[in-house]
PDB file of C-alpha atoms in Angstrom:
ATOM      1  CA  MET A1047     -29.136   7.124  76.181  1.00 90.00           C
ATOM      2  CA  LYS A1048     -25.806   7.911  78.162  1.00 91.00           C
ATOM      3  CA  LEU A1049     -23.033   7.563  75.467  1.00 90.00           C
ATOM      4  CA  ALA A1050     -21.035   5.074  78.134  1.00 90.00           C
ATOM      5  CA  ASP A1051     -24.288   2.571  77.120  1.00 91.00           C
ATOM      6  CA  CYS A1052     -24.706   2.863  73.871  1.00 93.00           C
ATOM      7  CA  PRO A1053     -23.526  -0.680  71.842  1.00 95.00           C
ATOM      8  CA  VAL A1054     -19.812  -1.319  70.806  1.00 94.00           C
ATOM      9  CA  VAL A1055     -19.139  -1.489  66.811  1.00 93.00           C
ATOM     10  CA  PRO A1056     -19.022  -5.466  66.897  1.00 94.00           C
ATOM     11  CA  ALA A1057     -15.460  -6.640  65.990  1.00 92.00           C
ATOM     12  CA  GLU A1058     -17.561  -9.066  63.349  1.00 94.00           C
ATOM     13  CA  ALA A1059     -18.478  -6.102  61.691  1.00 93.00           C
ATOM     14  CA  VAL A1060     -15.249  -4.039  61.333  1.00 89.00           C
ATOM     15  CA  ALA A1061     -13.402  -7.302  60.173  1.00 89.00           C
ATOM     16  CA  ALA A1062     -15.935  -8.030  57.169  1.00 92.00           C
ATOM     17  CA  LEU A1063     -15.830  -4.443  56.257  1.00 91.00           C
ATOM     18  CA  SER A1064     -12.619  -4.906  54.297  1.00 89.00           C
ATOM     19  CA  THR A1065     -13.943  -8.015  51.850  1.00 90.00           C
ATOM     20  CA  ASP A1066     -17.934  -7.782  52.162  1.00 92.00           C
ATOM     21  CA  ARG A1067     -19.537  -4.347  52.447  1.00 92.00           C
ATOM     22  CA  GLY A1068     -22.953  -5.613  52.381  1.00 93.00           C
ATOM     23  CA  LEU A1069     -22.064  -7.988  55.531  1.00 95.00           C
ATOM     24  CA  GLY A1070     -19.920  -5.676  57.483  1.00 94.00           C
ATOM     25  CA  TRP A1071     -22.618  -2.871  57.231  1.00 95.00           C
ATOM     26  CA  ARG A1072     -25.299  -5.580  58.040  1.00 96.00           C
ATOM     27  CA  LEU A1073     -24.212  -6.563  61.281  1.00 96.00           C
ATOM     28  CA  ALA A1074     -23.175  -2.706  61.946  1.00 95.00           C
ATOM     29  CA  ARG A1075     -27.148  -1.767  61.338  1.00 96.00           C
ATOM     30  CA  GLN A1076     -28.258  -4.904  63.641  1.00 96.00           C
ATOM     31  CA  ALA A1077     -26.093  -3.560  66.471  1.00 94.00           C
ATOM     32  CA  GLY A1078     -27.352   0.304  65.835  1.00 85.00           C
ATOM     33  CA  PRO A1079     -28.454   2.334  65.078  1.00 95.00           C
ATOM     34  CA  VAL A1080     -25.526   4.256  66.808  1.00 96.00           C
ATOM     35  CA  LEU A1081     -22.354   2.547  67.981  1.00 96.00           C
ATOM     36  CA  ARG A1082     -19.280   3.591  69.895  1.00 94.00           C
ATOM     37  CA  ASN A1083     -15.581   2.644  69.561  1.00 90.00           C
ATOM     38  CA  PRO A1084     -14.501   0.653  73.026  1.00 88.00           C
ATOM     39  CA  GLU A1085     -12.662   4.163  73.784  1.00 86.00           C
ATOM     40  CA  GLY A1086     -15.843   5.948  73.420  1.00 80.00           C
ATOM     41  CA  ASN A1087     -14.436   9.049  72.026  1.00 89.00           C
ATOM     42  CA  TRP A1088     -16.005   8.057  68.425  1.00 91.00           C
ATOM     43  CA  VAL A1089     -19.387   6.932  67.530  1.00 94.00           C
ATOM     44  CA  PHE A1090     -20.337   5.505  64.304  1.00 95.00           C
ATOM     45  CA  VAL A1091     -23.745   6.093  63.088  1.00 96.00           C
ATOM     46  CA  VAL A1092     -25.527   3.284  60.750  1.00 95.00           C
ATOM     47  CA  GLY A1093     -29.193   4.239  60.975  1.00 95.00           C
ATOM     48  CA  ARG A1094     -30.929   5.380  58.055  1.00 94.00           C
ATOM     49  CA  ASP A1095     -33.426   8.272  59.548  1.00 94.00           C
ATOM     50  CA  GLU A1096     -30.115   8.906  61.898  1.00 94.00           C
ATOM     51  CA  VAL A1097     -27.504   9.782  59.053  1.00 94.00           C
ATOM     52  CA  LEU A1098     -29.838  11.866  57.170  1.00 92.00           C
ATOM     53  CA  ALA A1099     -30.947  13.904  59.868  1.00 91.00           C
ATOM     54  CA  HIS A1100     -27.044  14.849  60.611  1.00 91.00           C
ATOM     55  CA  LEU A1101     -25.569  15.279  56.923  1.00 88.00           C
ATOM     56  CA  ASP A1102     -26.102  18.657  57.116  1.00 86.00           C
ATOM     57  CA  ASP A1103     -26.370  19.505  60.389  1.00 86.00           C
ATOM     58  CA  ALA A1104     -25.276  23.042  61.352  1.00 83.00           C
ATOM     59  CA  THR A1105     -24.748  21.963  64.938  1.00 86.00           C
ATOM     60  CA  LEU A1106     -21.900  19.480  64.381  1.00 87.00           C
ATOM     61  CA  ASP A1107     -18.704  20.414  62.957  1.00 84.00           C
ATOM     62  CA  ALA A1108     -17.292  19.738  60.207  1.00 78.00           C
ATOM     63  CA  THR A1109     -13.364  19.105  58.824  1.00 68.00           C
ATOM     64  CA  ARG A1110     -12.521  21.084  55.809  1.00 64.00           C
ATOM     65  CA  ALA A1111      -9.459  21.085  53.800  1.00 58.00           C
ATOM     66  CA  LEU A1112      -9.595  24.870  53.030  1.00 58.00           C
ATOM     67  CA  PRO A1113     -11.075  27.605  54.868  1.00 61.00           C
ATOM     68  CA  GLU A1114     -14.120  28.922  53.538  1.00 62.00           C
ATOM     69  CA  SER A1115     -12.415  31.713  52.007  1.00 62.00           C
ATOM     70  CA  ASP A1116     -10.001  29.721  50.063  1.00 65.00           C
ATOM     71  CA  LEU A1117     -12.222  27.444  48.361  1.00 64.00           C
ATOM     72  CA  ASP A1118     -13.906  31.218  46.876  1.00 65.00           C
ATOM     73  CA  ALA A1119     -11.007  30.880  44.469  1.00 64.00           C
ATOM     74  CA  HIS A1120     -11.994  27.581  43.391  1.00 71.00           C
ATOM     75  CA  GLN A1121     -15.526  28.656  41.724  1.00 76.00           C
ATOM     76  CA  VAL A1122     -14.300  28.597  37.979  1.00 80.00           C
ATOM     77  CA  LEU A1123     -12.791  25.062  38.781  1.00 82.00           C
ATOM     78  CA  PHE A1124     -15.633  23.556  40.319  1.00 83.00           C
ATOM     79  CA  ALA A1125     -18.070  24.990  38.025  1.00 85.00           C
ATOM     80  CA  PRO A1126     -19.822  22.116  35.619  1.00 88.00           C
ATOM     81  CA  LYS A1127     -18.473  24.097  32.389  1.00 92.00           C
ATOM     82  CA  SER A1128     -14.529  23.519  33.511  1.00 91.00           C
ATOM     83  CA  ALA A1129     -15.645  20.109  34.562  1.00 93.00           C
ATOM     84  CA  HIS A1130     -16.404  19.588  30.737  1.00 95.00           C
ATOM     85  CA  GLU A1131     -13.519  20.637  29.429  1.00 95.00           C
ATOM     86  CA  ILE A1132     -11.353  18.703  32.485  1.00 95.00           C
ATOM     87  CA  ALA A1133     -13.315  15.674  30.755  1.00 96.00           C
ATOM     88  CA  ALA A1134     -12.747  16.860  27.223  1.00 97.00           C
ATOM     89  CA  ALA A1135      -8.914  17.239  27.967  1.00 97.00           C
ATOM     90  CA  PHE A1136      -8.709  13.971  29.563  1.00 97.00           C
ATOM     91  CA  ARG A1137     -10.587  11.552  27.544  1.00 97.00           C
ATOM     92  CA  PRO A1138      -7.290  11.387  25.506  1.00 97.00           C
ATOM     93  CA  GLU A1139      -5.102  10.720  28.046  1.00 97.00           C
ATOM     94  CA  ALA A1140      -7.300   8.281  29.374  1.00 97.00           C
ATOM     95  CA  ALA A1141      -7.299   6.377  26.243  1.00 97.00           C
ATOM     96  CA  ALA A1142      -3.630   6.546  25.460  1.00 97.00           C
ATOM     97  CA  LEU A1143      -2.817   5.141  29.178  1.00 97.00           C
ATOM     98  CA  ILE A1144      -5.485   2.303  28.713  1.00 97.00           C
ATOM     99  CA  ASP A1145      -4.418   1.699  25.154  1.00 97.00           C
ATOM    100  CA  ARG A1146      -0.790   1.052  27.022  1.00 97.00           C
ATOM    101  CA  PHE A1147      -2.265  -0.990  29.815  1.00 97.00           C
ATOM    102  CA  VAL A1148      -3.890  -3.601  27.026  1.00 97.00           C
ATOM    103  CA  ALA A1149      -0.801  -3.394  24.779  1.00 96.00           C
ATOM    104  CA  ALA A1150       1.110  -4.928  28.115  1.00 94.00           C
ATOM    105  CA  GLY A1151      -1.537  -7.661  28.368  1.00 93.00           C
ATOM    106  CA  GLY A1152      -2.662  -6.343  31.590  1.00 94.00           C
ATOM    107  CA  GLY A1153      -1.131  -5.690  35.047  1.00 96.00           C
ATOM    108  CA  ASP A1154      -2.082  -4.111  38.329  1.00 97.00           C
ATOM    109  CA  ALA A1155      -4.729  -1.345  37.148  1.00 97.00           C
ATOM    110  CA  VAL A1156      -4.372   0.647  40.364  1.00 95.00           C
ATOM    111  CA  ALA A1157      -0.747   1.095  39.969  1.00 96.00           C
ATOM    112  CA  GLN A1158      -0.142   1.157  36.001  1.00 97.00           C
ATOM    113  CA  VAL A1159      -3.906   2.907  35.093  1.00 96.00           C
ATOM    114  CA  THR A1160      -5.868   4.530  38.103  1.00 96.00           C
ATOM    115  CA  THR A1161      -2.809   6.362  39.793  1.00 95.00           C
ATOM    116  CA  PRO A1162      -1.104   7.824  37.200  1.00 96.00           C
ATOM    117  CA  MET A1163      -4.542   9.442  36.113  1.00 95.00           C
ATOM    118  CA  ALA A1164      -4.430  12.187  39.649  1.00 94.00           C
ATOM    119  CA  SER A1165      -1.297  13.525  38.027  1.00 94.00           C
ATOM    120  CA  ILE A1166      -2.564  13.854  34.367  1.00 96.00           C
ATOM    121  CA  VAL A1167      -5.794  15.415  35.636  1.00 94.00           C
ATOM    122  CA  PHE A1168      -4.107  17.938  38.003  1.00 92.00           C
ATOM    123  CA  ASP A1169      -1.792  18.810  34.756  1.00 93.00           C
ATOM    124  CA  ILE A1170      -4.860  19.622  33.006  1.00 94.00           C
ATOM    125  CA  VAL A1171      -6.203  21.914  35.626  1.00 91.00           C
ATOM    126  CA  SER A1172      -2.758  23.514  35.338  1.00 91.00           C
ATOM    127  CA  ARG A1173      -2.731  23.853  31.666  1.00 92.00           C
ATOM    128  CA  LEU A1174      -5.883  24.948  31.730  1.00 90.00           C
ATOM    129  CA  GLN A1175      -5.681  27.514  34.035  1.00 88.00           C
ATOM    130  CA  LEU A1176      -8.570  26.829  35.735  1.00 85.00           C
ATOM    131  CA  LEU A1177      -6.957  28.042  39.610  1.00 82.00           C
ATOM    132  CA  PRO A1178      -4.374  30.697  39.864  1.00 81.00           C
ATOM    133  CA  VAL A1179      -0.997  29.921  39.770  1.00 83.00           C
ATOM    134  CA  GLU A1180      -0.865  31.317  43.536  1.00 82.00           C
ATOM    135  CA  GLN A1181      -3.330  29.101  44.395  1.00 80.00           C
ATOM    136  CA  LEU A1182      -1.907  25.773  42.185  1.00 81.00           C
ATOM    137  CA  ASN A1183       1.216  26.171  43.950  1.00 84.00           C
ATOM    138  CA  GLY A1184       0.117  26.784  47.458  1.00 83.00           C
ATOM    139  CA  PRO A1185      -2.320  24.641  49.758  1.00 80.00           C
ATOM    140  CA  SER A1186      -4.873  24.848  47.630  1.00 79.00           C
ATOM    141  CA  GLY A1187      -3.186  23.358  44.939  1.00 83.00           C
ATOM    142  CA  ARG A1188      -2.065  20.125  47.517  1.00 86.00           C
ATOM    143  CA  VAL A1189      -5.432  19.865  48.375  1.00 84.00           C
ATOM    144  CA  PHE A1190      -6.744  19.688  45.172  1.00 86.00           C
ATOM    145  CA  TYR A1191      -4.058  17.096  44.217  1.00 89.00           C
ATOM    146  CA  GLU A1192      -5.046  14.930  47.306  1.00 88.00           C
ATOM    147  CA  ALA A1193      -8.495  15.041  45.632  1.00 87.00           C
ATOM    148  CA  CYS A1194      -7.666  13.797  42.693  1.00 91.00           C
ATOM    149  CA  ARG A1195      -5.366  10.917  43.852  1.00 90.00           C
ATOM    150  CA  ASN A1196      -8.927   9.778  46.048  1.00 88.00           C
ATOM    151  CA  LEU A1197     -10.806   9.937  42.940  1.00 91.00           C
ATOM    152  CA  PHE A1198      -8.790   7.263  41.175  1.00 92.00           C
ATOM    153  CA  LYS A1199      -7.893   5.324  44.256  1.00 89.00           C
ATOM    154  CA  HIS A1200     -11.820   5.089  44.180  1.00 90.00           C
ATOM    155  CA  ALA A1201     -11.951   4.456  40.488  1.00 94.00           C
ATOM    156  CA  SER A1202     -10.671   1.386  40.898  1.00 94.00           C
ATOM    157  CA  TRP A1203     -13.725   0.203  41.774  1.00 95.00           C
ATOM    158  CA  HIS A1204     -15.035   1.013  38.682  1.00 97.00           C
ATOM    159  CA  LEU A1205     -12.678  -0.887  36.685  1.00 97.00           C
ATOM    160  CA  PHE A1206     -13.531  -4.098  39.360  1.00 96.00           C
ATOM    161  CA  ALA A1207     -16.923  -4.074  38.600  1.00 96.00           C
ATOM    162  CA  LEU A1208     -16.830  -4.029  34.990  1.00 96.00           C
ATOM    163  CA  ALA A1209     -13.827  -6.641  35.198  1.00 96.00           C
ATOM    164  CA  SER A1210     -15.893  -8.541  36.991  1.00 94.00           C
ATOM    165  CA  HIS A1211     -18.949  -8.781  34.836  1.00 91.00           C
ATOM    166  CA  PRO A1212     -17.729  -9.352  30.824  1.00 87.00           C
ATOM    167  CA  GLU A1213     -21.360  -8.926  29.780  1.00 91.00           C
ATOM    168  CA  LEU A1214     -21.684  -5.298  31.384  1.00 93.00           C
ATOM    169  CA  CYS A1215     -19.076  -4.003  29.369  1.00 94.00           C
ATOM    170  CA  ASP A1216     -20.918  -5.327  26.115  1.00 94.00           C
ATOM    171  CA  VAL A1217     -23.938  -3.463  27.869  1.00 94.00           C
ATOM    172  CA  LEU A1218     -22.428  -0.587  28.290  1.00 95.00           C
ATOM    173  CA  ARG A1219     -20.815  -0.631  24.997  1.00 95.00           C
ATOM    174  CA  ARG A1220     -23.743  -0.904  23.230  1.00 95.00           C
ATOM    175  CA  GLN A1221     -25.922   1.259  25.221  1.00 94.00           C
ATOM    176  CA  PRO A1222     -23.646   4.302  25.989  1.00 94.00           C
ATOM    177  CA  GLU A1223     -26.412   6.187  27.857  1.00 93.00           C
ATOM    178  CA  LEU A1224     -26.432   3.750  30.618  1.00 94.00           C
ATOM    179  CA  ILE A1225     -22.794   4.831  31.668  1.00 95.00           C
ATOM    180  CA  ARG A1226     -23.967   7.796  34.071  1.00 93.00           C
ATOM    181  CA  GLY A1227     -26.202   5.102  35.322  1.00 93.00           C
ATOM    182  CA  PHE A1228     -23.329   2.772  36.056  1.00 95.00           C
ATOM    183  CA  VAL A1229     -21.114   5.272  37.545  1.00 95.00           C
ATOM    184  CA  GLU A1230     -23.694   6.218  39.941  1.00 93.00           C
ATOM    185  CA  GLU A1231     -24.297   2.483  41.169  1.00 94.00           C
ATOM    186  CA  VAL A1232     -20.246   2.151  41.798  1.00 94.00           C
ATOM    187  CA  LEU A1233     -20.531   5.672  43.749  1.00 93.00           C
ATOM    188  CA  ARG A1234     -23.517   4.105  45.928  1.00 93.00           C
ATOM    189  CA  LEU A1235     -21.974   1.044  46.656  1.00 93.00           C
ATOM    190  CA  GLU A1236     -18.666   1.847  47.458  1.00 92.00           C
ATOM    191  CA  PRO A1237     -18.759   5.602  48.366  1.00 89.00           C
ATOM    192  CA  MET A1238     -15.315   7.500  47.777  1.00 84.00           C
ATOM    193  CA  VAL A1239     -16.240   8.013  51.757  1.00 81.00           C
ATOM    194  CA  PRO A1240     -18.161   5.250  53.579  1.00 85.00           C
ATOM    195  CA  GLY A1241     -18.411   8.105  56.339  1.00 86.00           C
ATOM    196  CA  CYS A1242     -18.703  11.547  56.339  1.00 87.00           C
ATOM    197  CA  GLN A1243     -16.940  13.101  59.850  1.00 88.00           C
ATOM    198  CA  ARG A1244     -18.184  15.679  61.879  1.00 91.00           C
ATOM    199  CA  PHE A1245     -17.227  16.809  65.361  1.00 91.00           C
ATOM    200  CA  THR A1246     -19.651  17.936  68.568  1.00 92.00           C
ATOM    201  CA  THR A1247     -18.896  21.123  70.124  1.00 90.00           C
ATOM    202  CA  GLN A1248     -21.542  21.036  72.892  1.00 91.00           C
ATOM    203  CA  PRO A1249     -23.688  18.589  74.355  1.00 92.00           C
ATOM    204  CA  THR A1250     -25.626  16.706  71.608  1.00 91.00           C
ATOM    205  CA  ILE A1251     -27.980  14.513  70.858  1.00 93.00           C
ATOM    206  CA  VAL A1252     -27.524  11.992  68.102  1.00 94.00           C
ATOM    207  CA  GLY A1253     -30.055   9.095  67.492  1.00 92.00           C
ATOM    208  CA  GLY A1254     -31.369   8.945  71.109  1.00 93.00           C
ATOM    209  CA  VAL A1255     -27.302   8.657  72.225  1.00 93.00           C
ATOM    210  CA  GLU A1256     -26.232  11.973  74.371  1.00 94.00           C
ATOM    211  CA  LEU A1257     -22.706  12.909  73.251  1.00 93.00           C
ATOM    212  CA  PRO A1258     -20.492  15.436  75.018  1.00 93.00           C
ATOM    213  CA  PRO A1259     -18.399  17.613  73.293  1.00 92.00           C
ATOM    214  CA  GLY A1260     -15.451  16.530  71.533  1.00 91.00           C
ATOM    215  CA  VAL A1261     -16.705  13.436  70.109  1.00 93.00           C
ATOM    216  CA  VAL A1262     -16.429  12.182  66.592  1.00 92.00           C
ATOM    217  CA  VAL A1263     -19.459  11.611  64.794  1.00 94.00           C
ATOM    218  CA  MET A1264     -18.904   9.260  61.952  1.00 92.00           C
ATOM    219  CA  LEU A1265     -21.981   9.200  59.556  1.00 93.00           C
ATOM    220  CA  CYS A1266     -22.058   6.013  57.928  1.00 94.00           C
ATOM    221  CA  ILE A1267     -23.240   6.618  54.427  1.00 93.00           C
ATOM    222  CA  GLY A1268     -22.167   3.139  53.178  1.00 92.00           C
ATOM    223  CA  ALA A1269     -24.435   1.456  55.594  1.00 94.00           C
ATOM    224  CA  VAL A1270     -27.573   3.718  54.752  1.00 94.00           C
ATOM    225  CA  HIS A1271     -27.153   2.557  50.840  1.00 94.00           C
ATOM    226  CA  ARG A1272     -27.223  -1.048  51.183  1.00 93.00           C
ATOM    227  CA  ASP A1273     -29.757  -1.027  53.639  1.00 92.00           C
ATOM    228  CA  GLY A1274     -32.560  -2.690  51.592  1.00 90.00           C
ATOM    229  CA  SER A1275     -35.355  -0.045  52.622  1.00 89.00           C
ATOM    230  CA  ASP A1276     -36.243  -0.030  48.644  1.00 85.00           C
ATOM    231  CA  ALA A1277     -35.543  -2.034  45.380  1.00 82.00           C
ATOM    232  CA  MET A1278     -32.325   0.012  45.135  1.00 82.00           C
ATOM    233  CA  SER A1279     -30.778   0.111  48.009  1.00 88.00           C
ATOM    234  CA  THR A1280     -29.174  -3.249  47.390  1.00 89.00           C
ATOM    235  CA  ASP A1281     -25.934  -4.726  47.912  1.00 91.00           C
ATOM    236  CA  ASP A1282     -26.737  -5.491  44.085  1.00 90.00           C
ATOM    237  CA  LEU A1283     -25.496  -3.322  40.905  1.00 89.00           C
ATOM    238  CA  VAL A1284     -28.306  -1.796  39.408  1.00 86.00           C
ATOM    239  CA  ILE A1285     -28.608   0.239  36.326  1.00 86.00           C
ATOM    240  CA  GLY A1286     -31.284   0.945  33.520  1.00 76.00           C
ATOM    241  CA  ALA A1287     -33.946   1.101  36.164  1.00 62.00           C
ATOM    242  CA  GLY A1288     -33.322   4.831  37.031  1.00 68.00           C
ATOM    243  CA  ALA A1289     -30.462   6.314  39.268  1.00 67.00           C
ATOM    244  CA  HIS A1290     -31.217   5.784  42.959  1.00 75.00           C
ATOM    245  CA  ARG A1291     -30.468   8.711  45.246  1.00 82.00           C
ATOM    246  CA  HIS A1292     -26.850   8.354  47.082  1.00 88.00           C
ATOM    247  CA  TRP A1293     -25.093  10.407  49.348  1.00 87.00           C
ATOM    248  CA  SER A1294     -21.204   9.472  48.559  1.00 87.00           C
ATOM    249  CA  LEU A1295     -20.589  13.175  47.298  1.00 84.00           C
ATOM    250  CA  GLY A1296     -22.000  14.832  50.925  1.00 79.00           C
ATOM    251  CA  ALA A1297     -25.469  16.874  50.798  1.00 76.00           C
ATOM    252  CA  GLY A1298     -26.314  20.629  51.150  1.00 74.00           C
ATOM    253  CA  SER A1299     -23.590  22.727  52.478  1.00 70.00           C
ATOM    254  CA  MET A1300     -21.643  19.535  53.159  1.00 74.00           C
ATOM    255  CA  ARG A1301     -21.450  18.635  49.668  1.00 78.00           C
ATOM    256  CA  CYS A1302     -18.517  17.598  47.519  1.00 79.00           C
ATOM    257  CA  ARG A1303     -18.017  21.043  45.304  1.00 80.00           C
ATOM    258  CA  GLY A1304     -15.506  18.803  43.130  1.00 83.00           C
ATOM    259  CA  GLY A1305     -18.507  16.658  42.323  1.00 87.00           C
ATOM    260  CA  HIS A1306     -18.913  17.722  38.411  1.00 91.00           C
ATOM    261  CA  ILE A1307     -15.688  16.796  37.818  1.00 92.00           C
ATOM    262  CA  VAL A1308     -16.015  13.446  39.941  1.00 93.00           C
ATOM    263  CA  ARG A1309     -18.725  12.562  37.562  1.00 94.00           C
ATOM    264  CA  GLN A1310     -17.800  13.643  34.265  1.00 95.00           C
ATOM    265  CA  VAL A1311     -14.397  12.159  34.783  1.00 97.00           C
ATOM    266  CA  LEU A1312     -15.617   8.831  35.956  1.00 97.00           C
ATOM    267  CA  ARG A1313     -17.860   8.727  32.977  1.00 97.00           C
ATOM    268  CA  VAL A1314     -14.730   9.152  31.036  1.00 98.00           C
ATOM    269  CA  LEU A1315     -12.685   6.098  32.262  1.00 98.00           C
ATOM    270  CA  VAL A1316     -15.488   3.918  31.832  1.00 97.00           C
ATOM    271  CA  THR A1317     -16.434   4.921  28.500  1.00 97.00           C
ATOM    272  CA  GLU A1318     -12.855   4.570  27.377  1.00 97.00           C
ATOM    273  CA  TRP A1319     -12.491   1.462  29.248  1.00 97.00           C
ATOM    274  CA  VAL A1320     -15.243  -0.516  27.928  1.00 96.00           C
ATOM    275  CA  ASP A1321     -14.432   0.486  24.376  1.00 95.00           C
ATOM    276  CA  ARG A1322     -10.662  -0.534  24.970  1.00 96.00           C
ATOM    277  CA  ALA A1323     -10.542  -2.689  27.743  1.00 95.00           C
ATOM    278  CA  GLY A1324     -13.729  -4.844  27.993  1.00 92.00           C
ATOM    279  CA  HIS A1325     -12.046  -8.399  27.420  1.00 94.00           C
ATOM    280  CA  LEU A1326      -9.661  -7.614  30.461  1.00 96.00           C
ATOM    281  CA  GLY A1327     -10.545  -9.736  33.796  1.00 95.00           C
ATOM    282  CA  LEU A1328      -9.868 -10.492  36.944  1.00 96.00           C
ATOM    283  CA  ALA A1329      -6.515 -12.492  37.243  1.00 96.00           C
ATOM    284  CA  PRO A1330      -7.136 -15.849  38.534  1.00 94.00           C
ATOM    285  CA  GLY A1331      -7.343 -16.181  42.026  1.00 93.00           C
ATOM    286  CA  PHE A1332      -7.784 -12.239  42.704  1.00 93.00           C
ATOM    287  CA  ARG A1333     -10.363 -11.480  45.754  1.00 92.00           C
ATOM    288  CA  PRO A1334     -10.464  -7.554  46.754  1.00 90.00           C
ATOM    289  CA  VAL A1335      -9.353  -6.600  49.778  1.00 88.00           C
ATOM    290  CA  ALA A1336     -10.145  -2.974  50.903  1.00 84.00           C
ATOM    291  CA  GLY A1337      -8.130  -3.188  54.131  1.00 70.00           C
ATOM    292  CA  PHE A1338     -10.367  -1.455  56.588  1.00 64.00           C
ATOM    293  CA  PRO A1339     -10.411   0.192  58.749  1.00 57.00           C
ATOM    294  CA  ASN A1340      -7.548   2.642  58.387  1.00 50.00           C
ATOM    295  CA  THR A1341      -6.368   6.332  58.956  1.00 42.00           C
ATOM    296  CA  GLN A1342      -8.607   7.576  56.207  1.00 51.00           C
ATOM    297  CA  ASN A1343     -11.711   5.599  56.866  1.00 54.00           C
ATOM    298  CA  SER A1344     -11.173   4.568  53.057  1.00 66.00           C
ATOM    299  CA  LEU A1345     -12.272   1.483  51.541  1.00 78.00           C
ATOM    300  CA  TRP A1346      -9.923   1.190  48.256  1.00 85.00           C
ATOM    301  CA  LEU A1347      -8.934  -1.346  46.512  1.00 89.00           C
ATOM    302  CA  PRO A1348      -4.618  -1.460  47.281  1.00 91.00           C
ATOM    303  CA  GLU A1349      -4.582  -3.540  43.764  1.00 94.00           C
ATOM    304  CA  LEU A1350      -6.141  -4.683  40.804  1.00 96.00           C
ATOM    305  CA  PRO A1351      -4.404  -7.840  38.744  1.00 97.00           C
ATOM    306  CA  LEU A1352      -5.825  -7.925  35.556  1.00 97.00           C
ATOM    307  CA  VAL A1353      -5.699 -10.172  32.564  1.00 96.00           C
ATOM    308  CA  THR A1354      -7.170 -11.231  29.061  1.00 93.00           C
ATOM    309  CA  ARG A1355      -9.712 -13.413  29.665  1.00 85.00           C
ATOM    310  CA  ALA A1356      -9.696 -16.939  28.558  1.00 73.00           C
TER     311      ALA A1356
END
């Protein structure tokens, strides 16, 4: 199939993604498996087989925040041992921040809890000297700080799930061994990056569509995670039956090198939240709107107003 003959992303799918990811991705898959924007310079891959076939495809170029040579300096930071050290130092800071939020009777958890945590983790990395000073003060440090901001923008989805389901807080408090699975499930349902961006540098065929050089290829893992291909790939939050594989942190050579940090920090946040703020719920009338699409192709909550449950 020529690119010009490829179906266009349905406008109703794009509109739905801001408020109902299940509906939005379903509408996209029904029109797929490969869609294009009206201008034809982007394609959106939403079929499971097509997405997974190209996640680690060396023929497609990928955006990298830093060159490989700079990433070599991050090996200590990205080691599992460092993730444990960061999480241990983060725990009391997270507890204190959540306690202040609870003492105030709640508020906007994005502005008052998750957003400040980015600077806290960055300061912890600096204090533990997990990056050389020249790296921390240069482009590498700026990229890592932006990664921290992205992590905690995403973390609001974990707090949203806990605030939406009071019984879930009770379950996780009684069975903390389920927190690991809960963190993974939210990452599956609300990936930090719902689409992995690639570029064609030569004539390429993706999902049967002939692409010229210079086309942006968005591999929509968010669509794959909810495609109903098995009992776990659903729109529902499923914990306790074993974690289902997801690709929210990439795959193969394109995986997120900071994945250990992401998982450890999110587990700490959830643990401290259910122990200290499990009685907080959504403010009356609040409906989450993620504001998709935007320039970063992300689906983050701009606010999360919480109050003490009646």
